[in-house]
mmCIF file of C-alpha atoms in Angstrom:
data_model
loop_
_atom_site.group_PDB
_atom_site.id
_atom_site.type_symbol
_atom_site.label_atom_id
_atom_site.label_comp_id
_atom_site.label_asym_id
_atom_site.label_seq_id
_atom_site.Cartn_x
_atom_site.Cartn_y
_atom_site.Cartn_z
ATOM 1 C CA MET A 1 18.992 -31.237 8.268
ATOM 2 C CA ALA A 2 22.439 -30.153 9.473
ATOM 3 C CA LYS A 3 21.223 -30.256 13.059
ATOM 4 C CA GLN A 4 19.889 -33.734 12.541
ATOM 5 C CA VAL A 5 23.213 -34.861 11.047
ATOM 6 C CA ARG A 6 25.259 -33.566 13.953
ATOM 7 C CA THR A 7 22.805 -35.043 16.481
ATOM 8 C CA VAL A 8 22.606 -38.479 14.809
ATOM 9 C CA TYR A 9 26.344 -38.852 14.219
ATOM 10 C CA GLY A 10 27.278 -37.246 17.540
ATOM 11 C CA ASN A 11 24.955 -39.612 19.409
ATOM 12 C CA ALA A 12 26.265 -42.572 17.402
ATOM 13 C CA LEU A 13 29.863 -41.725 18.313
ATOM 14 C CA PHE A 14 28.903 -41.212 21.941
ATOM 15 C CA GLU A 15 27.051 -44.558 22.115
ATOM 16 C CA ALA A 16 29.987 -46.349 20.474
ATOM 17 C CA ALA A 17 32.522 -44.742 22.833
ATOM 18 C CA ARG A 18 30.399 -45.553 25.858
ATOM 19 C CA ASP A 19 29.962 -49.170 24.709
ATOM 20 C CA ALA A 20 33.718 -49.401 24.209
ATOM 21 C CA GLY A 21 34.298 -47.837 27.630
ATOM 22 C CA ARG A 22 36.526 -45.152 26.177
ATOM 23 C CA ILE A 23 34.460 -42.032 26.606
ATOM 24 C CA THR A 24 37.198 -40.002 28.239
ATOM 25 C CA SER A 25 39.965 -40.915 25.809
ATOM 26 C CA VAL A 26 37.752 -40.472 22.759
ATOM 27 C CA ARG A 27 36.491 -37.158 24.107
ATOM 28 C CA GLU A 28 40.043 -35.921 24.690
ATOM 29 C CA GLU A 29 41.018 -36.927 21.160
ATOM 30 C CA ALA A 30 37.911 -35.259 19.763
ATOM 31 C CA GLU A 31 38.845 -32.060 21.589
ATOM 32 C CA THR A 32 42.378 -32.291 20.195
ATOM 33 C CA ILE A 33 41.032 -32.730 16.681
ATOM 34 C CA LEU A 34 38.631 -29.799 17.184
ATOM 35 C CA GLU A 35 41.561 -27.659 18.312
ATOM 36 C CA ALA A 36 43.456 -28.786 15.192
ATOM 37 C CA PHE A 37 40.493 -27.791 13.009
ATOM 38 C CA ARG A 38 40.365 -24.436 14.789
ATOM 39 C CA LEU A 39 44.083 -23.827 14.263
ATOM 40 C CA GLU A 40 44.106 -25.132 10.684
ATOM 41 C CA PRO A 41 40.833 -24.139 9.022
ATOM 42 C CA ASP A 42 42.304 -24.992 5.588
ATOM 43 C CA PHE A 43 42.387 -28.653 6.577
ATOM 44 C CA LEU A 44 38.601 -28.698 6.968
ATOM 45 C CA ARG A 45 38.245 -26.805 3.681
ATOM 46 C CA ILE A 46 40.232 -29.542 1.943
ATOM 47 C CA LEU A 47 37.972 -32.201 3.464
ATOM 48 C CA CYS A 48 34.877 -30.298 2.263
ATOM 49 C CA HIS A 49 36.204 -29.398 -1.183
ATOM 50 C CA PRO A 50 33.804 -30.729 -3.847
ATOM 51 C CA GLU A 51 36.542 -31.336 -6.440
ATOM 52 C CA ILE A 52 38.522 -33.658 -4.156
ATOM 53 C CA LEU A 53 37.272 -37.234 -4.420
ATOM 54 C CA PRO A 54 35.982 -38.989 -1.259
ATOM 55 C CA ASP A 55 38.734 -41.635 -1.566
ATOM 56 C CA GLU A 56 41.392 -38.940 -1.625
ATOM 57 C CA LYS A 57 39.793 -37.252 1.374
ATOM 58 C CA GLU A 58 39.812 -40.520 3.287
ATOM 59 C CA GLY A 59 43.455 -40.981 2.324
ATOM 60 C CA ILE A 60 44.293 -37.524 3.682
ATOM 61 C CA LEU A 61 42.325 -38.252 6.837
ATOM 62 C CA ASN A 62 44.109 -41.562 7.396
ATOM 63 C CA SER A 63 47.524 -40.092 6.729
ATOM 64 C CA VAL A 64 46.905 -37.320 9.279
ATOM 65 C CA PHE A 65 44.933 -39.130 11.980
ATOM 66 C CA GLY A 66 45.264 -42.799 11.023
ATOM 67 C CA GLU A 67 47.973 -43.674 13.482
ATOM 68 C CA THR A 68 47.018 -41.371 16.333
ATOM 69 C CA ALA A 69 43.261 -40.900 16.388
ATOM 70 C CA ASP A 70 40.846 -43.284 17.993
ATOM 71 C CA PRO A 71 39.341 -45.680 15.398
ATOM 72 C CA LEU A 72 35.842 -44.595 16.418
ATOM 73 C CA ILE A 73 36.528 -40.979 15.570
ATOM 74 C CA LEU A 74 38.241 -41.970 12.349
ATOM 75 C CA ALA A 75 35.278 -44.155 11.420
ATOM 76 C CA ILE A 76 32.717 -41.418 12.100
ATOM 77 C CA MET A 77 34.739 -38.882 10.082
ATOM 78 C CA GLU A 78 35.035 -41.301 7.161
ATOM 79 C CA ALA A 79 31.292 -41.977 7.318
ATOM 80 C CA LEU A 80 30.591 -38.254 7.230
ATOM 81 C CA LEU A 81 32.899 -37.814 4.234
ATOM 82 C CA ASP A 82 31.208 -40.744 2.461
ATOM 83 C CA LYS A 83 27.832 -39.094 2.985
ATOM 84 C CA LYS A 84 29.226 -35.745 1.792
ATOM 85 C CA HIS A 85 28.797 -34.218 5.251
ATOM 86 C CA GLY A 86 32.447 -33.307 5.664
ATOM 87 C CA SER A 87 31.607 -29.777 6.762
ATOM 88 C CA GLU A 88 29.625 -31.217 9.681
ATOM 89 C CA ILE A 89 32.654 -32.986 11.220
ATOM 90 C CA PRO A 90 33.460 -30.232 13.777
ATOM 91 C CA LYS A 91 29.829 -29.897 14.793
ATOM 92 C CA VAL A 92 29.467 -33.664 15.205
ATOM 93 C CA LEU A 93 32.578 -33.717 17.364
ATOM 94 C CA HIS A 94 31.240 -30.801 19.395
ATOM 95 C CA THR A 95 28.001 -32.653 19.964
ATOM 96 C CA PHE A 96 29.897 -35.721 21.011
ATOM 97 C CA VAL A 97 32.169 -33.743 23.363
ATOM 98 C CA GLY A 98 29.087 -32.145 24.965
ATOM 99 C CA LEU A 99 27.478 -35.537 25.541
ATOM 100 C CA ALA A 100 30.732 -37.027 26.815
ATOM 101 C CA LEU A 101 31.312 -34.162 29.258
ATOM 102 C CA GLU A 102 27.798 -34.595 30.617
ATOM 103 C CA GLU A 103 28.426 -38.316 30.989
ATOM 104 C CA GLU A 104 31.697 -37.628 32.792
ATOM 105 C CA LYS A 105 29.942 -35.043 34.977
ATOM 106 C CA ILE A 106 32.230 -32.296 33.776
ATOM 107 C CA GLY A 107 30.583 -28.900 33.595
ATOM 108 C CA VAL A 108 31.698 -26.170 31.208
ATOM 109 C CA ALA A 109 31.103 -22.633 32.364
ATOM 110 C CA GLU A 110 32.066 -19.202 31.127
ATOM 111 C CA VAL A 111 32.465 -16.437 33.678
ATOM 112 C CA THR A 112 32.760 -12.859 32.471
ATOM 113 C CA SER A 113 33.666 -10.180 34.984
ATOM 114 C CA ALA A 114 34.398 -6.465 34.849
ATOM 115 C CA VAL A 115 37.798 -6.900 36.487
ATOM 116 C CA GLU A 116 40.267 -9.741 36.638
ATOM 117 C CA LEU A 117 39.220 -12.111 39.410
ATOM 118 C CA SER A 118 41.757 -13.192 41.970
ATOM 119 C CA ASP A 119 42.600 -16.862 42.249
ATOM 120 C CA ALA A 120 40.617 -16.970 45.458
ATOM 121 C CA ASP A 121 37.590 -15.517 43.716
ATOM 122 C CA LYS A 122 37.994 -17.964 40.857
ATOM 123 C CA ASP A 123 38.086 -20.816 43.341
ATOM 124 C CA LYS A 124 34.984 -19.441 45.014
ATOM 125 C CA VAL A 125 33.164 -19.333 41.725
ATOM 126 C CA ARG A 126 34.304 -22.796 40.752
ATOM 127 C CA LYS A 127 33.305 -24.193 44.146
ATOM 128 C CA LYS A 128 29.919 -22.501 44.005
ATOM 129 C CA LEU A 129 29.241 -23.980 40.595
ATOM 130 C CA LEU A 130 30.230 -27.425 41.752
ATOM 131 C CA ASP A 131 28.110 -27.095 44.882
ATOM 132 C CA THR A 132 25.001 -26.055 43.017
ATOM 133 C CA THR A 133 25.227 -28.508 40.142
ATOM 134 C CA ALA A 134 25.586 -32.272 39.748
ATOM 135 C CA TYR A 135 28.946 -31.924 38.055
ATOM 136 C CA GLU A 136 32.010 -33.427 39.687
ATOM 137 C CA THR A 137 34.470 -31.340 37.748
ATOM 138 C CA MET A 138 34.031 -27.861 36.396
ATOM 139 C CA ARG A 139 35.838 -26.304 33.472
ATOM 140 C CA VAL A 140 35.571 -22.579 33.884
ATOM 141 C CA SER A 141 36.897 -20.041 31.410
ATOM 142 C CA PHE A 142 37.294 -16.588 32.935
ATOM 143 C CA ILE A 143 36.880 -13.588 30.657
ATOM 144 C CA VAL A 144 37.392 -9.916 31.537
ATOM 145 C CA ASP A 145 34.996 -7.383 30.013
ATOM 146 C CA PRO A 146 35.317 -3.883 31.550
ATOM 147 C CA SER A 147 32.068 -2.798 29.867
ATOM 148 C CA LEU A 148 30.206 -4.816 32.524
ATOM 149 C CA ILE A 149 31.270 -2.071 35.020
ATOM 150 C CA GLY A 150 30.715 -4.396 37.974
ATOM 151 C CA GLY A 151 29.384 -7.837 38.844
ATOM 152 C CA MET A 152 29.655 -10.787 36.485
ATOM 153 C CA VAL A 153 27.924 -12.997 33.975
ATOM 154 C CA ILE A 154 28.043 -16.771 34.396
ATOM 155 C CA LYS A 155 27.009 -19.026 31.523
ATOM 156 C CA LEU A 156 26.519 -22.712 32.184
ATOM 157 C CA LYS A 157 25.010 -24.809 29.389
ATOM 158 C CA ASP A 158 21.928 -22.855 28.345
ATOM 159 C CA LYS A 159 21.587 -20.941 31.623
ATOM 160 C CA VAL A 160 22.891 -17.440 32.302
ATOM 161 C CA VAL A 161 23.261 -15.645 35.620
ATOM 162 C CA ASP A 162 23.782 -11.991 34.939
ATOM 163 C CA SER A 163 24.457 -9.657 37.881
ATOM 164 C CA SER A 164 26.464 -7.109 35.924
ATOM 165 C CA LEU A 165 25.885 -3.426 36.510
ATOM 166 C CA LYS A 166 25.775 -2.970 32.743
ATOM 167 C CA THR A 167 22.687 -5.182 32.557
ATOM 168 C CA LYS A 168 21.120 -3.504 35.589
ATOM 169 C CA LEU A 169 21.669 -0.111 33.997
ATOM 170 C CA GLY A 170 20.179 -1.482 30.778
ATOM 171 C CA HIS A 171 17.094 -2.662 32.668
ATOM 172 C CA MET A 172 16.779 0.728 34.320
ATOM 173 C CA LYS A 173 17.129 2.455 30.971
ATOM 174 C CA ASN A 174 14.479 0.207 29.401
ATOM 175 C CA SER A 175 12.149 0.883 32.331
ATOM 176 C CA LEU A 176 12.553 4.601 31.795
ATOM 177 C CA LEU A 177 12.073 4.279 28.040
ATOM 178 C CA THR A 178 8.938 2.165 28.344
ATOM 179 C CA GLY A 179 7.631 4.266 31.192
ATOM 180 C CA ALA A 180 7.140 1.154 33.317
ATOM 181 C CA MET B 1 -69.748 71.246 -106.539
ATOM 182 C CA GLY B 2 -71.316 67.940 -105.267
ATOM 183 C CA THR B 3 -73.244 69.626 -102.411
ATOM 184 C CA ASN B 4 -74.608 72.025 -104.728
ATOM 185 C CA ALA B 5 -75.748 69.132 -106.955
ATOM 186 C CA ILE B 6 -77.610 67.376 -103.965
ATOM 187 C CA VAL B 7 -79.226 70.548 -102.918
ATOM 188 C CA LEU B 8 -80.253 71.149 -106.355
ATOM 189 C CA ALA B 9 -81.621 67.618 -106.696
ATOM 190 C CA THR B 10 -83.667 67.559 -103.382
ATOM 191 C CA GLY B 11 -84.186 71.173 -103.069
ATOM 192 C CA ARG B 12 -83.163 71.260 -99.304
ATOM 193 C CA ILE B 13 -80.288 70.892 -96.827
ATOM 194 C CA PHE B 14 -82.334 70.048 -93.736
ATOM 195 C CA GLY B 15 -85.976 69.561 -94.324
ATOM 196 C CA LEU B 16 -88.127 68.614 -91.309
ATOM 197 C CA ASP B 17 -90.555 66.568 -93.103
ATOM 198 C CA SER B 18 -92.248 63.180 -92.848
ATOM 199 C CA GLN B 19 -89.409 61.470 -94.537
ATOM 200 C CA LEU B 20 -87.064 62.663 -91.941
ATOM 201 C CA LEU B 21 -89.328 61.614 -89.151
ATOM 202 C CA PHE B 22 -89.777 58.285 -90.783
ATOM 203 C CA ASP B 23 -86.044 57.893 -91.140
ATOM 204 C CA ILE B 24 -85.500 58.858 -87.592
ATOM 205 C CA LEU B 25 -88.157 56.491 -86.355
ATOM 206 C CA PHE B 26 -86.864 53.768 -88.543
ATOM 207 C CA GLN B 27 -83.343 54.319 -87.390
ATOM 208 C CA GLY B 28 -84.518 54.397 -83.803
ATOM 209 C CA ILE B 29 -86.310 51.089 -84.211
ATOM 210 C CA ALA B 30 -83.283 49.679 -85.922
ATOM 211 C CA VAL B 31 -81.037 50.785 -83.087
ATOM 212 C CA PHE B 32 -83.466 49.373 -80.552
ATOM 213 C CA VAL B 33 -83.581 46.051 -82.357
ATOM 214 C CA LEU B 34 -79.844 46.161 -82.609
ATOM 215 C CA PHE B 35 -79.597 46.745 -78.853
ATOM 216 C CA LEU B 36 -81.994 43.922 -78.168
ATOM 217 C CA PHE B 37 -80.032 41.627 -80.393
ATOM 218 C CA VAL B 38 -76.682 42.616 -79.003
ATOM 219 C CA GLY B 39 -78.129 42.509 -75.525
ATOM 220 C CA TYR B 40 -79.493 39.097 -76.159
ATOM 221 C CA LEU B 41 -76.141 37.953 -77.457
ATOM 222 C CA LEU B 42 -73.903 39.654 -74.851
ATOM 223 C CA ILE B 43 -75.956 39.861 -71.651
ATOM 224 C CA ASN B 44 -75.305 36.333 -70.403
ATOM 225 C CA PRO B 45 -71.547 36.291 -70.953
ATOM 226 C CA VAL B 46 -71.226 39.640 -69.338
ATOM 227 C CA ARG B 47 -73.521 38.529 -66.544
ATOM 228 C CA ASN B 48 -71.534 35.355 -66.104
ATOM 229 C CA ALA B 49 -68.312 37.245 -66.142
ATOM 230 C CA LEU B 50 -69.669 39.658 -63.606
ATOM 231 C CA LYS B 51 -71.010 36.758 -61.578
ATOM 232 C CA LYS B 52 -67.657 35.062 -61.676
ATOM 233 C CA ARG B 53 -65.990 38.265 -60.813
ATOM 234 C CA GLN B 54 -68.402 38.755 -57.958
ATOM 235 C CA ASP B 55 -67.893 35.216 -56.767
ATOM 236 C CA LYS B 56 -64.190 35.581 -56.988
ATOM 237 C CA VAL B 57 -64.300 38.813 -55.062
ATOM 238 C CA GLU B 58 -66.582 37.154 -52.552
ATOM 239 C CA ASN B 59 -64.263 34.151 -52.290
ATOM 240 C CA ASP B 60 -61.285 36.392 -51.944
ATOM 241 C CA ARG B 61 -63.057 38.307 -49.265
ATOM 242 C CA LYS B 62 -64.035 35.119 -47.448
ATOM 243 C CA SER B 63 -60.538 33.752 -47.869
ATOM 244 C CA ALA B 64 -59.141 36.978 -46.593
ATOM 245 C CA GLU B 65 -61.475 36.804 -43.620
ATOM 246 C CA GLN B 66 -60.464 33.204 -42.980
ATOM 247 C CA ASP B 67 -56.842 34.138 -43.328
ATOM 248 C CA LYS B 68 -57.437 36.980 -40.996
ATOM 249 C CA LEU B 69 -59.133 34.638 -38.542
ATOM 250 C CA ALA B 70 -56.307 32.123 -38.938
ATOM 251 C CA ALA B 71 -53.806 34.906 -38.489
ATOM 252 C CA ALA B 72 -55.656 36.045 -35.412
ATOM 253 C CA GLU B 73 -55.658 32.442 -34.160
ATOM 254 C CA LEU B 74 -52.009 32.126 -34.924
ATOM 255 C CA LYS B 75 -51.352 35.393 -33.218
ATOM 256 C CA THR B 76 -53.280 34.184 -30.200
ATOM 257 C CA GLN B 77 -51.309 30.989 -30.207
ATOM 258 C CA TYR B 78 -48.102 32.881 -30.726
ATOM 259 C CA ASP B 79 -48.966 35.225 -27.909
ATOM 260 C CA ALA B 80 -49.808 32.244 -25.733
ATOM 261 C CA LYS B 81 -46.581 30.622 -26.772
ATOM 262 C CA LEU B 82 -44.684 33.788 -26.066
ATOM 263 C CA ALA B 83 -46.281 33.902 -22.691
ATOM 264 C CA GLY B 84 -45.340 30.232 -22.215
ATOM 265 C CA VAL B 85 -41.844 30.927 -23.381
ATOM 266 C CA GLU B 86 -41.603 33.698 -20.907
ATOM 267 C CA GLN B 87 -42.855 31.407 -18.192
ATOM 268 C CA GLU B 88 -40.482 28.676 -19.338
ATOM 269 C CA LYS B 89 -37.656 31.157 -19.402
ATOM 270 C CA LEU B 90 -38.479 32.195 -15.874
ATOM 271 C CA GLU B 91 -38.644 28.541 -14.806
ATOM 272 C CA ILE B 92 -35.324 27.766 -16.515
ATOM 273 C CA LEU B 93 -33.735 30.791 -14.938
ATOM 274 C CA SER B 94 -35.213 29.855 -11.598
ATOM 275 C CA GLU B 95 -34.000 26.272 -11.950
ATOM 276 C CA ALA B 96 -30.600 27.502 -13.069
ATOM 277 C CA ARG B 97 -30.412 29.814 -10.084
ATOM 278 C CA ARG B 98 -31.525 27.026 -7.767
ATOM 279 C CA LYS B 99 -28.925 24.690 -9.227
ATOM 280 C CA ALA B 100 -26.283 27.391 -9.085
ATOM 281 C CA VAL B 101 -27.073 28.033 -5.440
ATOM 282 C CA LYS B 102 -27.052 24.310 -4.763
ATOM 283 C CA ASN B 103 -23.729 23.914 -6.566
ATOM 284 C CA GLU B 104 -22.358 26.901 -4.775
ATOM 285 C CA ASN B 105 -23.379 25.434 -1.437
ATOM 286 C CA ALA B 106 -21.971 22.051 -2.418
ATOM 287 C CA ILE B 107 -18.678 23.648 -3.492
ATOM 288 C CA ILE B 108 -18.515 25.702 -0.320
ATOM 289 C CA ASP B 109 -19.347 22.663 1.815
ATOM 290 C CA GLY B 110 -16.769 20.591 -0.037
ATOM 291 C CA ALA B 111 -14.164 23.295 0.368
ATOM 292 C CA LYS B 112 -14.992 23.557 4.046
ATOM 293 C CA GLU B 113 -14.728 19.794 4.474
ATOM 294 C CA GLU B 114 -11.429 19.728 2.583
ATOM 295 C CA ALA B 115 -10.117 22.598 4.664
ATOM 296 C CA ALA B 116 -11.233 20.862 7.857
ATOM 297 C CA ARG B 117 -9.620 17.619 6.701
ATOM 298 C CA ILE B 118 -6.360 19.363 5.808
ATOM 299 C CA ARG B 119 -6.392 21.192 9.079
ATOM 300 C CA ALA B 120 -7.110 18.016 11.049
ATOM 301 C CA SER B 121 -4.390 16.203 9.139
ATOM 302 C CA ALA B 122 -1.930 19.026 9.756
ATOM 303 C CA GLU B 123 -2.835 19.111 13.438
ATOM 304 C CA ARG B 124 -2.464 15.340 13.655
ATOM 305 C CA GLU B 125 0.903 15.456 11.900
ATOM 306 C CA ALA B 126 2.029 18.323 14.095
ATOM 307 C CA ALA B 127 0.957 16.379 17.181
ATOM 308 C CA LEU B 128 2.757 13.273 15.940
ATOM 309 C CA GLU B 129 5.854 15.282 15.112
ATOM 310 C CA LYS B 130 5.699 16.930 18.511
ATOM 311 C CA GLU B 131 5.320 13.559 20.181
ATOM 312 C CA LYS B 132 8.169 12.154 18.085
ATOM 313 C CA VAL B 133 10.462 15.031 19.010
ATOM 314 C CA ARG B 134 9.420 14.704 22.648
ATOM 315 C CA GLU B 135 10.165 10.974 22.541
ATOM 316 C CA GLU B 136 13.523 11.583 20.842
ATOM 317 C CA VAL B 137 14.464 14.148 23.473
ATOM 318 C CA ARG B 138 13.309 11.787 26.217
ATOM 319 C CA THR B 139 15.305 8.912 24.708
ATOM 320 C CA GLU B 140 18.318 11.149 24.333
ATOM 321 C CA ILE B 141 18.059 12.295 27.943
ATOM 322 C CA ILE B 142 17.713 8.703 29.160
ATOM 323 C CA ASP B 143 20.674 7.612 27.006
ATOM 324 C CA VAL B 144 22.813 10.432 28.342
ATOM 325 C CA ALA B 145 21.654 9.818 31.910
ATOM 326 C CA SER B 146 22.340 6.100 31.550
ATOM 327 C CA ALA B 147 25.787 6.731 30.054
ATOM 328 C CA MET B 148 26.564 9.236 32.806
ATOM 329 C CA ALA B 149 25.379 6.809 35.449
ATOM 330 C CA GLY B 150 27.647 4.142 33.952
ATOM 331 C CA LYS B 151 30.601 6.521 33.945
ATOM 332 C CA LEU B 152 29.931 7.647 37.496
ATOM 333 C CA ILE B 153 29.563 4.092 38.753
ATOM 334 C CA SER B 154 32.732 3.057 36.889
ATOM 335 C CA ALA B 155 34.608 5.908 38.495
ATOM 336 C CA GLU B 156 33.216 5.221 41.939
ATOM 337 C CA ILE B 157 33.356 1.457 42.030
ATOM 338 C CA THR B 158 36.166 0.086 44.174
ATOM 339 C CA PRO B 159 37.776 -3.355 44.414
ATOM 340 C CA GLU B 160 35.870 -3.819 47.660
ATOM 341 C CA LYS B 161 32.650 -3.051 45.902
ATOM 342 C CA GLN B 162 33.570 -5.461 43.091
ATOM 343 C CA GLU B 163 34.222 -8.119 45.701
ATOM 344 C CA GLN B 164 30.899 -7.373 47.320
ATOM 345 C CA LEU B 165 29.110 -7.684 43.988
ATOM 346 C CA LEU B 166 30.869 -10.996 43.357
ATOM 347 C CA GLN B 167 29.828 -12.292 46.717
ATOM 348 C CA GLU B 168 26.252 -11.137 46.194
ATOM 349 C CA THR B 169 26.174 -12.910 42.877
ATOM 350 C CA LEU B 170 27.487 -16.122 44.368
ATOM 351 C CA ASP B 171 25.017 -15.847 47.221
ATOM 352 C CA GLU B 172 22.166 -15.584 44.740
ATOM 353 C CA ILE B 173 23.171 -18.815 43.031
ATOM 354 C CA GLY B 174 21.418 -21.857 44.408
ATOM 355 C CA ASP B 175 20.607 -25.406 43.393
ATOM 356 C CA GLU B 176 17.499 -24.216 41.544
ATOM 357 C CA THR B 177 19.453 -21.650 39.541
ATOM 358 C CA TRP B 178 20.611 -24.201 36.968
ATOM 359 C CA GLN B 179 17.444 -26.256 36.850
ATOM 360 C CA ASN B 180 15.066 -25.995 33.937
ATOM 361 C CA LYS B 181 11.829 -24.364 35.043
#
């Protein structure tokens, strides 16, 4: 049910933004609002609180985002509050951002390495990802995890490339344990 | 004084004369008639009584003989029964012994089976426990070896090696890497 809500509303917002020709601006605002929700979790709790009336919630929403947020985002958040799906707002926005990034051919990748990569290495990784995908821009977040020992793990959408020594050692250990 | 008067009247004390003979004869006849009369009157009752007595004795004798025969019959039966009882006793004892032996064998067999089952179970458990311990030791050795390998590699790995691994990883990535298969 929750998955359906986020898919339906996320798709609806995406379609509306695309029809209005404002995918990038709406996506950027959605990301800003998501960051605000992340930094101020109490704000989302207020919007989901059962003892606060929907009209009051809409008033709070308008007073906070009314003058700055895109009307499409404001409308979708109000619709979610009306339908008592306030807690789904971040997930709907996430779904929308994912769809918008795909539309804008912006890839989002997460690269975890055992040691801090140099800027040159980061560029190499970024370039490789751009060369092997259809994305025109690539957002890459680099994470350092010494437990990997060596190599790295690249996550792109639902795909993972794992060349870490930690995983290789794990495979070797499993092979020994299973006797394979 | 009286005796003297009789003697004086008859002139004798014991005179064997015709009178005496007549008296004796008369008295004899009288006695005979008396016997006949009494005999006539008493012979039948006495005879009947004797007859009854005889019959009774005879009946008693016959009854005694019958009782004796019955007793002999009973004794025979009793003896036969005793013999039967003896036989029955032997059969019961034999049956009891047979059953006892059978029960004994059954108990022994059951005990043997139980012992075999317990032993098999114990052996199985011991084997499982042995296998479990072996597996635990093996897992422990592999864990330690894996951890040691990780430590050794961590200590040995150089920035050049890291760079090489990075390059190898990038070289492995192709267009098909991100496609859904």
